[in-house]
Tab-separated table of C-alpha atoms and ligand atoms in Angstrom:
chain	number	residue	atom	x	y	z
A	1	MET	CA	-7.586	-2.355	29.484
A	2	ARG	CA	-4.413	-0.856	31.439
A	3	SER	CA	-2.893	-4.697	32.409
A	4	ILE	CA	-3.399	-5.122	28.405
A	5	VAL	CA	-1.872	-2.163	26.728
A	6	GLY	CA	-0.420	-0.466	29.748
A	7	ASP	CA	-1.218	2.865	31.400
A	8	ALA	CA	0.420	4.980	28.806
A	9	ASN	CA	-2.054	3.479	26.330
A	10	VAL	CA	-5.645	4.161	28.124
A	11	LEU	CA	-6.399	7.250	27.529
A	12	THR	CA	-9.519	8.710	29.683
A	13	ASP	CA	-8.613	12.540	29.744
A	14	PRO	CA	-11.197	14.262	28.021
A	15	ASP	CA	-8.485	16.456	26.551
A	16	ALA	CA	-6.341	13.942	25.659
A	17	MET	CA	-9.258	11.786	24.060
A	18	ALA	CA	-11.048	14.882	22.594
A	19	GLY	CA	-9.029	14.594	18.808
A	20	TYR	CA	-10.175	11.283	18.631
A	21	LEU	CA	-13.917	11.881	19.396
A	22	THR	CA	-14.165	14.091	16.515
A	23	ASP	CA	-13.122	14.229	12.389
A	24	TRP	CA	-10.686	16.442	11.261
A	25	MET	CA	-13.982	18.175	9.273
A	26	GLY	CA	-15.139	19.146	12.849
A	27	ARG	CA	-18.632	17.594	11.479
A	28	TYR	CA	-18.999	14.054	13.634
A	29	HIS	CA	-18.468	14.284	17.399
A	30	GLY	CA	-18.885	11.403	19.648
A	31	HIS	CA	-18.150	9.813	23.449
A	32	ALA	CA	-16.221	7.201	24.373
A	33	ASP	CA	-15.477	6.122	27.755
A	34	ALA	CA	-11.811	5.314	26.911
A	35	VAL	CA	-9.598	5.720	24.080
A	36	ILE	CA	-6.835	2.197	23.616
A	37	ARG	CA	-4.177	2.079	21.972
A	38	PRO	CA	-2.963	-1.557	21.851
A	39	ARG	CA	0.483	-2.149	19.678
A	40	THR	CA	-0.019	-5.873	18.401
A	41	THR	CA	-2.559	-8.097	17.435
A	42	ALA	CA	-2.574	-9.952	20.475
A	43	GLU	CA	-3.375	-7.368	22.351
A	44	VAL	CA	-5.876	-6.149	20.106
A	45	ALA	CA	-7.329	-9.876	20.648
A	46	ASP	CA	-7.376	-9.220	24.525
A	47	VAL	CA	-9.002	-5.839	24.403
A	48	VAL	CA	-11.620	-7.139	22.112
A	49	GLY	CA	-11.987	-10.439	24.099
A	50	GLU	CA	-12.198	-8.220	27.469
A	51	CYS	CA	-15.140	-5.994	25.509
A	52	ALA	CA	-16.950	-8.993	24.049
A	53	ALA	CA	-16.951	-10.500	27.921
A	54	GLN	CA	-18.134	-7.124	29.171
A	55	ARG	CA	-20.438	-6.429	26.076
A	56	ILE	CA	-18.274	-2.893	25.568
A	57	ARG	CA	-18.980	-1.439	22.387
A	58	ILE	CA	-15.723	-0.818	20.258
A	59	CYS	CA	-15.080	1.757	17.492
A	60	VAL	CA	-12.187	1.558	15.596
A	61	GLN	CA	-9.876	3.899	14.766
A	62	GLY	CA	-7.689	4.367	11.975
A	63	GLY	CA	-5.949	7.522	10.083
A	64	ASN	CA	-9.342	9.142	10.870
A	65	THR	CA	-9.304	10.588	7.563
A	66	GLY	CA	-12.771	9.041	6.605
A	67	LEU	CA	-15.369	11.377	5.639
A	68	VAL	CA	-18.663	9.897	6.589
A	69	GLY	CA	-18.113	9.252	10.230
A	70	GLY	CA	-17.497	5.655	10.384
A	71	SER	CA	-14.492	6.297	12.621
A	72	VAL	CA	-15.901	8.251	14.846
A	73	PRO	CA	-17.760	6.980	17.531
A	74	PRO	CA	-21.727	7.988	18.254
A	75	PRO	CA	-22.346	10.810	20.741
A	76	GLU	CA	-23.692	9.420	24.190
A	77	ALA	CA	-27.265	8.271	24.486
A	78	PRO	CA	-29.081	7.699	27.872
A	79	GLY	CA	-28.804	3.849	28.949
A	80	ASP	CA	-26.013	3.220	26.468
A	81	ASP	CA	-23.335	0.672	27.286
A	82	GLY	CA	-20.137	1.573	27.609
A	83	LEU	CA	-17.591	2.123	24.524
A	84	ILE	CA	-14.286	2.306	24.013
A	85	LEU	CA	-12.163	3.642	20.854
A	86	LEU	CA	-9.855	1.708	19.407
A	87	SER	CA	-6.968	3.371	17.848
A	88	THR	CA	-4.656	1.579	15.413
A	89	ALA	CA	-2.334	4.373	15.621
A	90	ARG	CA	0.577	2.385	17.670
A	91	MET	CA	0.022	-0.198	14.892
A	92	THR	CA	2.797	0.760	12.327
A	93	ASP	CA	5.067	-1.957	11.696
A	94	ILE	CA	5.940	-2.945	7.940
A	95	ASP	CA	7.153	-6.101	6.690
A	96	ASP	CA	10.492	-6.379	4.006
A	97	VAL	CA	8.944	-6.433	0.792
A	98	ASP	CA	8.713	-9.766	-1.159
A	99	GLU	CA	10.147	-8.473	-4.244
A	100	VAL	CA	9.986	-11.786	-6.243
A	101	GLY	CA	5.870	-11.702	-5.134
A	102	ALA	CA	5.513	-8.459	-5.155
A	103	THR	CA	3.468	-8.264	-2.044
A	104	VAL	CA	3.909	-6.410	1.206
A	105	GLY	CA	2.408	-7.020	4.653
A	106	ALA	CA	1.631	-3.998	7.142
A	107	GLN	CA	0.065	-3.502	10.190
A	108	ALA	CA	-2.701	-2.011	9.926
A	109	GLY	CA	-1.850	1.195	11.643
A	110	ALA	CA	1.039	2.248	9.122
A	111	THR	CA	0.535	4.790	6.719
A	112	ILE	CA	-0.089	4.766	2.979
A	113	ALA	CA	2.856	7.096	2.226
A	114	ALA	CA	4.974	4.611	4.562
A	115	ILE	CA	4.037	1.475	2.507
A	116	ASP	CA	4.543	3.090	-0.656
A	117	ALA	CA	7.540	4.723	0.346
A	118	ARG	CA	8.791	1.177	1.678
A	119	ALA	CA	7.277	-0.080	-2.268
A	120	GLU	CA	8.997	2.532	-3.680
A	121	SER	CA	12.663	1.789	-2.157
A	122	VAL	CA	12.689	-1.821	-4.175
A	123	GLY	CA	11.602	-0.025	-7.400
A	124	LEU	CA	7.564	-0.775	-7.030
A	125	MET	CA	4.506	0.667	-5.855
A	126	PHE	CA	1.665	0.771	-3.542
A	127	PRO	CA	-1.007	0.988	-6.142
A	128	VAL	CA	-3.948	3.250	-3.956
A	129	ASP	CA	-2.958	6.670	-3.283
A	130	LEU	CA	-5.260	9.041	-2.238
A	131	ALA	CA	-4.765	13.055	-0.820
A	132	SER	CA	-4.518	11.924	2.733
A	133	ARG	CA	-1.838	9.472	2.158
A	134	GLU	CA	0.162	10.805	5.172
A	135	SER	CA	-2.255	9.897	8.002
A	136	ALA	CA	-4.778	7.305	5.945
A	137	THR	CA	-3.810	4.036	6.995
A	138	ALA	CA	-3.826	-0.027	5.624
A	139	GLY	CA	-6.973	-0.725	8.074
A	140	GLY	CA	-8.505	2.243	6.932
A	141	VAL	CA	-8.387	2.261	3.407
A	142	VAL	CA	-9.243	-2.130	3.411
A	143	SER	CA	-12.458	-0.858	5.911
A	144	THR	CA	-13.321	1.662	3.485
A	145	ASN	CA	-12.442	0.238	0.099
A	146	ALA	CA	-11.086	3.459	-0.234
A	147	GLY	CA	-10.896	3.903	-4.390
A	148	GLY	CA	-8.716	7.370	-4.913
A	149	VAL	CA	-6.851	8.900	-7.898
A	150	ARG	CA	-5.020	5.351	-8.922
A	151	MET	CA	-8.350	2.995	-9.073
A	152	ILE	CA	-8.754	3.783	-12.870
A	153	ARG	CA	-5.398	1.967	-13.282
A	154	HIS	CA	-5.348	-0.705	-10.752
A	155	GLY	CA	-8.177	-0.917	-9.155
A	156	ASN	CA	-9.877	-0.398	-5.820
A	157	THR	CA	-8.556	-1.229	-2.384
A	158	ARG	CA	-10.547	-4.409	-2.266
A	159	ALA	CA	-8.421	-5.178	-5.888
A	160	GLN	CA	-5.182	-5.394	-3.753
A	161	ILE	CA	-5.662	-7.526	-1.079
A	162	LEU	CA	-3.947	-10.918	-0.745
A	163	GLY	CA	-4.533	-11.909	2.706
A	164	ILE	CA	-6.338	-10.415	6.227
A	165	GLU	CA	-5.257	-10.654	9.824
A	166	ALA	CA	-8.756	-9.405	11.766
A	167	VAL	CA	-9.960	-9.870	15.233
A	168	ARG	CA	-13.395	-11.232	15.727
A	169	ALA	CA	-15.946	-9.730	17.714
A	170	ASP	CA	-15.708	-12.564	20.359
A	171	GLY	CA	-11.054	-11.642	20.047
A	172	GLN	CA	-10.321	-14.574	18.456
A	173	VAL	CA	-7.827	-14.160	15.918
A	174	LEU	CA	-8.754	-14.843	11.681
A	175	ARG	CA	-5.447	-15.049	9.906
A	176	ARG	CA	-5.544	-15.724	6.256
A	177	TRP	CA	-2.044	-14.851	4.962
A	178	SER	CA	-1.074	-16.517	1.577
A	179	PRO	CA	0.507	-14.414	-1.228
A	180	LEU	CA	-1.241	-17.174	-3.727
A	181	VAL	CA	-2.922	-14.950	-6.180
A	182	LYS	CA	-5.261	-17.866	-6.975
A	183	ASP	CA	-7.022	-19.867	-3.998
A	184	ASN	CA	-10.330	-20.099	-4.025
A	185	VAL	CA	-11.153	-22.226	-0.539
A	186	GLY	CA	-14.462	-20.855	0.132
A	187	TYR	CA	-15.561	-17.414	0.797
A	188	ASP	CA	-13.390	-14.425	0.539
A	189	ILE	CA	-13.508	-13.302	3.804
A	190	PRO	CA	-10.618	-10.340	3.155
A	191	GLY	CA	-12.673	-9.134	0.244
A	192	LEU	CA	-15.753	-9.068	2.489
A	193	LEU	CA	-14.053	-6.927	5.142
A	194	ALA	CA	-12.973	-5.044	2.735
A	195	GLY	CA	-15.767	-1.940	2.801
A	196	SER	CA	-17.072	-3.550	5.870
A	197	GLU	CA	-16.493	-0.326	7.718
A	198	GLY	CA	-15.023	-2.046	10.814
A	199	THR	CA	-18.628	-3.291	11.762
A	200	LEU	CA	-17.467	-6.899	11.068
A	201	ALA	CA	-14.023	-7.675	12.688
A	202	VAL	CA	-10.791	-5.155	13.548
A	203	ILE	CA	-8.416	-5.074	10.721
A	204	THR	CA	-4.682	-5.638	12.354
A	205	GLY	CA	-2.728	-6.068	9.523
A	206	VAL	CA	-2.771	-6.718	5.803
A	207	LEU	CA	-0.847	-8.476	2.984
A	208	PHE	CA	-0.543	-6.423	-0.020
A	209	ARG	CA	-0.039	-6.945	-4.118
A	210	LEU	CA	2.204	-4.041	-5.318
A	211	VAL	CA	2.810	-3.054	-8.972
A	212	THR	CA	5.517	-1.455	-11.385
A	213	ALA	CA	5.041	2.112	-11.456
A	214	ALA	CA	4.801	3.221	-15.092
A	215	SER	CA	8.018	4.499	-16.828
A	216	ALA	CA	7.566	7.993	-17.735
A	217	THR	CA	4.288	9.749	-16.983
A	218	VAL	CA	2.833	12.814	-18.269
A	219	VAL	CA	0.690	14.833	-16.664
A	220	LEU	CA	-1.956	17.672	-18.462
A	221	VAL	CA	-4.961	19.696	-17.388
A	222	ALA	CA	-6.856	20.538	-20.076
A	223	ALA	CA	-9.676	23.228	-19.772
A	224	HIS	CA	-12.858	22.890	-21.562
A	225	ASP	CA	-16.141	24.852	-22.046
A	226	ARG	CA	-18.278	21.623	-21.957
A	227	VAL	CA	-18.208	18.722	-19.360
A	228	ASP	CA	-18.945	16.222	-22.063
A	229	ASP	CA	-15.929	17.499	-24.358
A	230	ALA	CA	-13.730	17.055	-21.106
A	231	ILE	CA	-14.806	13.766	-20.093
A	232	ALA	CA	-14.414	12.304	-23.878
A	233	LEU	CA	-10.792	13.422	-23.690
A	234	ILE	CA	-10.218	10.331	-21.358
A	235	GLY	CA	-11.468	7.875	-24.176
A	236	GLN	CA	-9.286	10.189	-26.834
A	237	ALA	CA	-6.471	8.984	-24.866
A	238	ARG	CA	-6.970	5.557	-24.873
A	239	GLU	CA	-7.503	5.799	-28.463
A	240	ALA	CA	-4.397	7.561	-28.979
A	241	GLY	CA	-2.572	4.858	-27.494
A	242	LEU	CA	-2.323	6.258	-23.579
A	243	THR	CA	-2.545	4.371	-20.695
A	244	VAL	CA	-4.276	6.389	-18.377
A	245	GLU	CA	-3.028	6.183	-14.987
A	246	ALA	CA	-5.673	8.900	-13.309
A	247	ALA	CA	-8.615	10.903	-14.742
A	248	GLU	CA	-9.745	13.904	-12.602
A	249	LEU	CA	-12.728	16.137	-13.175
A	250	MET	CA	-12.280	19.977	-11.568
A	251	THR	CA	-14.524	23.240	-12.461
A	252	GLN	CA	-13.767	26.609	-12.612
A	253	ALA	CA	-15.470	27.246	-8.740
A	254	GLY	CA	-13.055	24.902	-7.309
A	255	LEU	CA	-9.762	26.132	-8.896
A	256	ASP	CA	-10.792	29.572	-7.706
A	257	LEU	CA	-11.257	28.376	-4.294
A	258	VAL	CA	-8.068	26.416	-4.493
A	259	HIS	CA	-6.422	29.792	-5.946
A	260	GLU	CA	-7.740	31.873	-2.737
A	261	HIS	CA	-6.250	29.401	-0.632
A	262	GLY	CA	-2.986	29.708	-2.092
A	263	THR	CA	-2.800	27.204	-4.941
A	264	ARG	CA	-1.320	28.530	-8.674
A	265	ARG	CA	-4.180	28.332	-11.587
A	266	PRO	CA	-2.726	25.481	-13.658
A	267	VAL	CA	-3.679	27.473	-17.042
A	268	ALA	CA	-4.475	30.898	-17.899
A	269	THR	CA	-7.643	30.865	-19.880
A	270	PRO	CA	-10.365	30.499	-17.720
A	271	ALA	CA	-13.223	27.532	-18.705
A	272	PRO	CA	-16.375	25.979	-16.930
A	273	TYR	CA	-14.750	22.496	-16.365
A	274	TYR	CA	-11.197	21.007	-16.314
A	275	LEU	CA	-9.216	17.676	-16.868
A	276	LEU	CA	-6.198	17.017	-15.107
A	277	LEU	CA	-4.909	13.344	-17.075
A	278	GLU	CA	-2.164	11.656	-15.990
A	279	VAL	CA	-1.059	9.205	-18.791
A	280	SER	CA	1.454	6.937	-19.479
A	281	GLY	CA	2.468	4.718	-22.904
A	282	ALA	CA	5.284	2.848	-24.368
A	283	GLY	CA	7.967	5.350	-26.131
A	284	ASP	CA	7.465	9.115	-26.016
A	285	PRO	CA	4.059	9.933	-24.161
A	286	GLU	CA	4.592	13.097	-24.440
A	287	GLU	CA	4.958	13.392	-28.003
A	288	LEU	CA	1.658	11.265	-27.715
A	289	VAL	CA	0.218	13.987	-25.760
A	290	VAL	CA	0.560	16.989	-27.856
A	291	ASP	CA	-0.892	15.270	-30.669
A	292	LEU	CA	-4.211	14.620	-28.134
A	293	LEU	CA	-4.198	18.188	-27.296
A	294	GLU	CA	-4.273	19.523	-30.614
A	295	ASN	CA	-6.378	17.330	-31.873
A	296	GLY	CA	-8.765	16.575	-28.743
A	297	THR	CA	-12.274	17.980	-29.130
A	298	GLY	CA	-13.438	21.284	-27.657
A	299	ILE	CA	-9.929	22.046	-25.844
A	300	VAL	CA	-9.479	26.057	-24.939
A	301	ASP	CA	-6.388	25.808	-22.981
A	302	ALA	CA	-3.898	22.895	-21.471
A	303	VAL	CA	-1.123	22.340	-20.120
A	304	LEU	CA	1.356	19.557	-19.474
A	305	GLU	CA	4.371	18.342	-17.582
A	306	PRO	CA	6.202	15.199	-17.029
A	307	GLY	CA	4.924	13.146	-13.972
A	308	PRO	CA	4.471	13.286	-11.054
A	309	ALA	CA	3.870	16.929	-11.569
A	310	ARG	CA	3.180	17.582	-8.539
A	311	ALA	CA	1.959	21.137	-8.515
A	312	LEU	CA	-1.057	20.011	-11.270
A	313	TRP	CA	-1.706	17.638	-8.523
A	314	GLU	CA	-1.596	20.218	-5.731
A	315	VAL	CA	-4.459	21.950	-7.735
A	316	ARG	CA	-6.656	18.819	-7.770
A	317	GLU	CA	-5.792	17.558	-4.483
A	318	SER	CA	-5.831	20.787	-2.307
A	319	HIS	CA	-9.790	21.026	-2.989
A	320	THR	CA	-10.764	19.252	0.315
A	321	GLU	CA	-8.678	21.295	2.679
A	322	SER	CA	-9.716	24.452	0.952
A	323	ILE	CA	-13.653	23.804	1.179
A	324	ALA	CA	-13.076	22.766	4.528
A	325	ARG	CA	-11.026	26.474	5.033
A	326	SER	CA	-14.273	27.936	3.533
A	327	THR	CA	-17.064	27.020	4.444
A	328	THR	CA	-19.377	28.724	6.744
A	329	THR	CA	-21.305	25.622	8.122
A	330	PRO	CA	-20.134	22.154	7.981
A	331	VAL	CA	-20.021	20.878	4.473
A	332	VAL	CA	-22.352	18.759	2.557
A	333	LYS	CA	-20.050	16.262	1.115
A	334	LEU	CA	-21.688	13.705	-1.001
A	335	ASP	CA	-19.100	11.282	-2.565
A	336	VAL	CA	-21.174	9.745	-5.604
A	337	SER	CA	-21.012	7.958	-9.361
A	338	PHE	CA	-22.884	7.582	-12.033
A	339	PRO	CA	-22.718	5.664	-15.121
A	340	ILE	CA	-19.533	7.365	-17.473
A	341	ARG	CA	-22.719	7.968	-20.247
A	342	GLU	CA	-25.098	9.474	-17.631
A	343	LEU	CA	-22.075	11.861	-16.317
A	344	PRO	CA	-22.419	15.155	-18.345
A	345	ALA	CA	-26.145	14.937	-17.933
A	346	ALA	CA	-25.784	14.632	-14.315
A	347	VAL	CA	-23.264	17.034	-13.199
A	348	THR	CA	-25.272	19.262	-15.371
A	349	GLU	CA	-28.170	18.788	-13.148
A	350	LEU	CA	-26.097	19.253	-9.818
A	351	GLU	CA	-24.443	22.073	-10.669
A	352	ALA	CA	-28.114	23.530	-11.432
A	353	LEU	CA	-29.436	22.287	-8.023
A	354	PRO	CA	-28.484	25.644	-5.789
A	355	GLY	CA	-30.777	27.651	-8.088
A	356	GLU	CA	-33.875	25.319	-6.932
A	357	LEU	CA	-33.151	25.841	-2.946
A	358	ASP	CA	-34.827	28.364	-0.942
A	359	PHE	CA	-31.473	29.177	0.604
A	360	ALA	CA	-27.810	29.564	-0.686
A	361	CYS	CA	-25.428	27.126	-0.758
A	362	ARG	CA	-22.058	27.071	-2.841
A	363	PRO	CA	-21.726	23.437	-5.329
A	364	ILE	CA	-18.010	22.721	-5.724
A	365	LEU	CA	-17.772	19.410	-7.339
A	366	PHE	CA	-14.771	17.336	-8.336
A	367	GLY	CA	-13.587	13.995	-8.555
A	368	HIS	CA	-12.203	10.510	-10.236
A	369	VAL	CA	-14.822	11.129	-13.009
A	370	GLY	CA	-12.826	8.267	-15.142
A	371	ASP	CA	-14.749	5.750	-12.615
A	372	GLY	CA	-18.061	7.839	-13.089
A	373	ASN	CA	-16.762	9.040	-9.579
A	374	VAL	CA	-18.034	12.604	-8.593
A	375	HIS	CA	-17.479	14.317	-4.938
A	376	VAL	CA	-20.282	16.692	-4.917
A	377	ASN	CA	-19.495	19.503	-2.180
A	378	LEU	CA	-22.180	21.730	-0.580
A	379	LEU	CA	-20.755	24.826	1.188
A	380	ASP	CA	-22.505	27.227	3.399
A	381	VAL	CA	-26.011	24.913	3.996
A	382	PRO	CA	-27.568	25.758	7.098
A	383	VAL	CA	-27.280	22.940	9.415
A	384	GLU	CA	-30.929	22.429	9.354
A	385	HIS	CA	-30.942	21.746	5.532
A	386	THR	CA	-28.803	18.743	5.423
A	387	THR	CA	-31.072	16.377	4.828
A	388	GLU	CA	-33.043	18.157	2.382
A	389	VAL	CA	-30.338	19.168	0.239
A	390	THR	CA	-29.071	15.191	0.876
A	391	ASP	CA	-32.411	14.069	-0.445
A	392	ARG	CA	-32.186	16.069	-3.803
A	393	VAL	CA	-28.479	15.230	-4.139
A	394	PHE	CA	-29.390	11.038	-4.205
A	395	THR	CA	-32.807	11.875	-6.366
A	396	ILE	CA	-30.345	13.218	-9.276
A	397	VAL	CA	-28.442	10.158	-8.276
A	398	ALA	CA	-31.133	7.807	-8.410
A	399	GLY	CA	-32.344	9.166	-11.410
A	400	HIS	CA	-29.395	8.564	-13.027
A	401	GLY	CA	-28.806	5.395	-12.271
A	402	GLY	CA	-25.820	5.999	-9.763
A	403	SER	CA	-24.585	5.540	-6.266
A	404	ILE	CA	-24.966	6.880	-3.605
A	405	SER	CA	-21.932	6.588	-2.306
A	406	ALA	CA	-18.765	5.488	-4.792
A	407	GLU	CA	-15.692	5.062	-2.347
A	408	HIS	CA	-16.297	6.975	1.166
A	409	GLY	CA	-18.387	4.164	2.254
A	410	ILE	CA	-21.577	4.799	4.382
A	411	GLY	CA	-20.373	5.958	7.933
A	412	ARG	CA	-22.692	7.465	10.013
A	413	ALA	CA	-23.755	10.035	7.185
A	414	LYS	CA	-25.598	8.316	5.107
A	415	THR	CA	-27.423	5.469	6.794
A	416	ALA	CA	-31.019	6.483	5.927
A	417	TRP	CA	-30.196	6.176	2.384
A	418	THR	CA	-28.637	2.827	1.540
A	419	HIS	CA	-32.452	1.477	0.321
A	420	LEU	CA	-31.255	3.944	-2.667
A	421	GLY	CA	-28.745	1.208	-3.433
A	422	ARG	CA	-29.611	-2.092	-2.141
A	423	SER	CA	-32.658	-3.969	-2.437
A	424	PRO	CA	-34.103	-5.037	0.771
A	425	VAL	CA	-33.087	-8.800	0.116
A	426	ASP	CA	-29.846	-7.520	-0.594
A	427	LEU	CA	-30.088	-5.168	3.068
A	428	ALA	CA	-31.140	-8.533	4.800
A	429	ALA	CA	-28.196	-10.607	3.542
A	430	MET	CA	-25.619	-7.984	5.082
A	431	ARG	CA	-27.859	-7.894	8.119
A	432	ALA	CA	-27.738	-11.512	8.508
A	433	ILE	CA	-23.314	-11.337	7.551
A	434	LYS	CA	-23.316	-8.631	10.349
A	435	ASP	CA	-25.506	-10.712	12.733
A	436	ALA	CA	-23.709	-13.781	12.419
A	437	LEU	CA	-20.004	-12.148	13.152
A	438	ASP	CA	-20.861	-9.672	15.432
A	439	PRO	CA	-24.174	-11.122	17.417
A	440	ASP	CA	-23.855	-8.415	19.942
A	441	GLY	CA	-23.811	-5.840	17.934
A	442	LEU	CA	-20.851	-4.339	19.720
A	443	LEU	CA	-18.568	-3.514	16.431
A	444	ASN	CA	-19.083	0.071	15.393
A	445	PRO	CA	-22.514	0.342	16.232
A	446	GLY	CA	-24.163	3.160	14.331
A	447	VAL	CA	-22.053	2.623	11.399
A	448	ILE	CA	-23.386	1.021	7.712
A	449	PHE	CA	-26.890	-0.321	9.864
A	450	GLY	CA	-27.997	3.177	11.500
B	501	2HG	C1	-10.525	13.251	-2.577
B	501	2HG	O1	-10.859	12.489	-3.946
B	501	2HG	C2	-11.666	12.952	-1.280
B	501	2HG	O2	-9.942	13.581	-2.819
B	501	2HG	C3	-11.756	13.664	-0.797
B	501	2HG	O3	-12.046	11.128	-1.757
B	501	2HG	C4	-13.258	14.073	-1.456
B	501	2HG	O4	-13.423	16.252	0.017
B	501	2HG	C5	-14.140	15.082	-0.865
B	501	2HG	O5	-15.255	15.684	-1.354
B	502	ZN	ZN1	-11.894	10.839	-3.615
């Protein structure tokens, strides 16, 4: 490994490796024999080829901001073969933007913020955005098929991929790198690698499509007594002729928590539910928004600001960190989704859940509600009750025809529950793909399949 990436990029000292072997929440901890930091695709290919020859397992890590343990290696188990952590931290190159085709190529370790800044420098926008933008990477958002706050407008990460470069488990480089938006020659391998969580190949580069940002946006936060009214405002905005750029639900409990950690309250009147909407529209969207707020059902208070309205977004985006700082035990974080029509009943059931448990815990619900996505965060859950509480949430999810993973993936956290979302035949097809592309099971062992 030292001869491939250089001495300085093979870490074996426990202190130097520590940050790579745990996630930032401190929930997942693993073991690796070394952390390897390649700079180029050729180096990744040599590293993976060497690992294949020696049957050494590989855990791939980008920004390590995933929330299901997918980028942290498994704990050491007796009899295990060797395992390296392959970090893409040094693979940060971003190509010049193709302004005519509206595409940009990036190495796997380039951050979302850096790719977006490159797009912005020519008046375009990277269509995936999320609170962890300064750390999350191209390879990471593709591996997890990240959703984020712009999904309602531009689709998930899979929808932004035109080409991909990845190193297969045997060390061969697979490069499908074409700006063609219509190109149906056989299987959609870039689409398959999106959401594969490092289990099928090591993504080294991605060719993304870019979009034109809305010329003027308005951000509003509306306080509601009823969750169904909050959700209905999204449809009312569309009916008013506005384009919905983002739609996020928050609750009083979430706002209280972020306020305790220094974020200002968006409106003066407290209410159980808040909807943050970012909208655009031809002409003057602000006029339409004023009408919307006057006519919207059940609005008890509201505020609006011209985009980007970072202070309003800060209220929403500081949830994850405030939760991490406040919980007394590792937070139980369950990223789930529901059909839109089921959302009001599902949110009510999720909020009632702590009252049915024989231990105390604090629920904080928020998320990309326009996509049916709710981030269920349960704070202070005694560690021994993690599985029980997860089961209870997933029972509610299954009861409403939802998904146990909306956008974070399966990682190590949800492997025991994939049967709730996929049939045995479907799971067997996934297993067959895994076995075909990684027959020795060297890539991200323990992720998705357990
Ligand atoms: C977000 O939407 C992320 O901010 C994190 O997906 C969600 O912390 C969470 O549960
Ligand atoms: Zn999210």
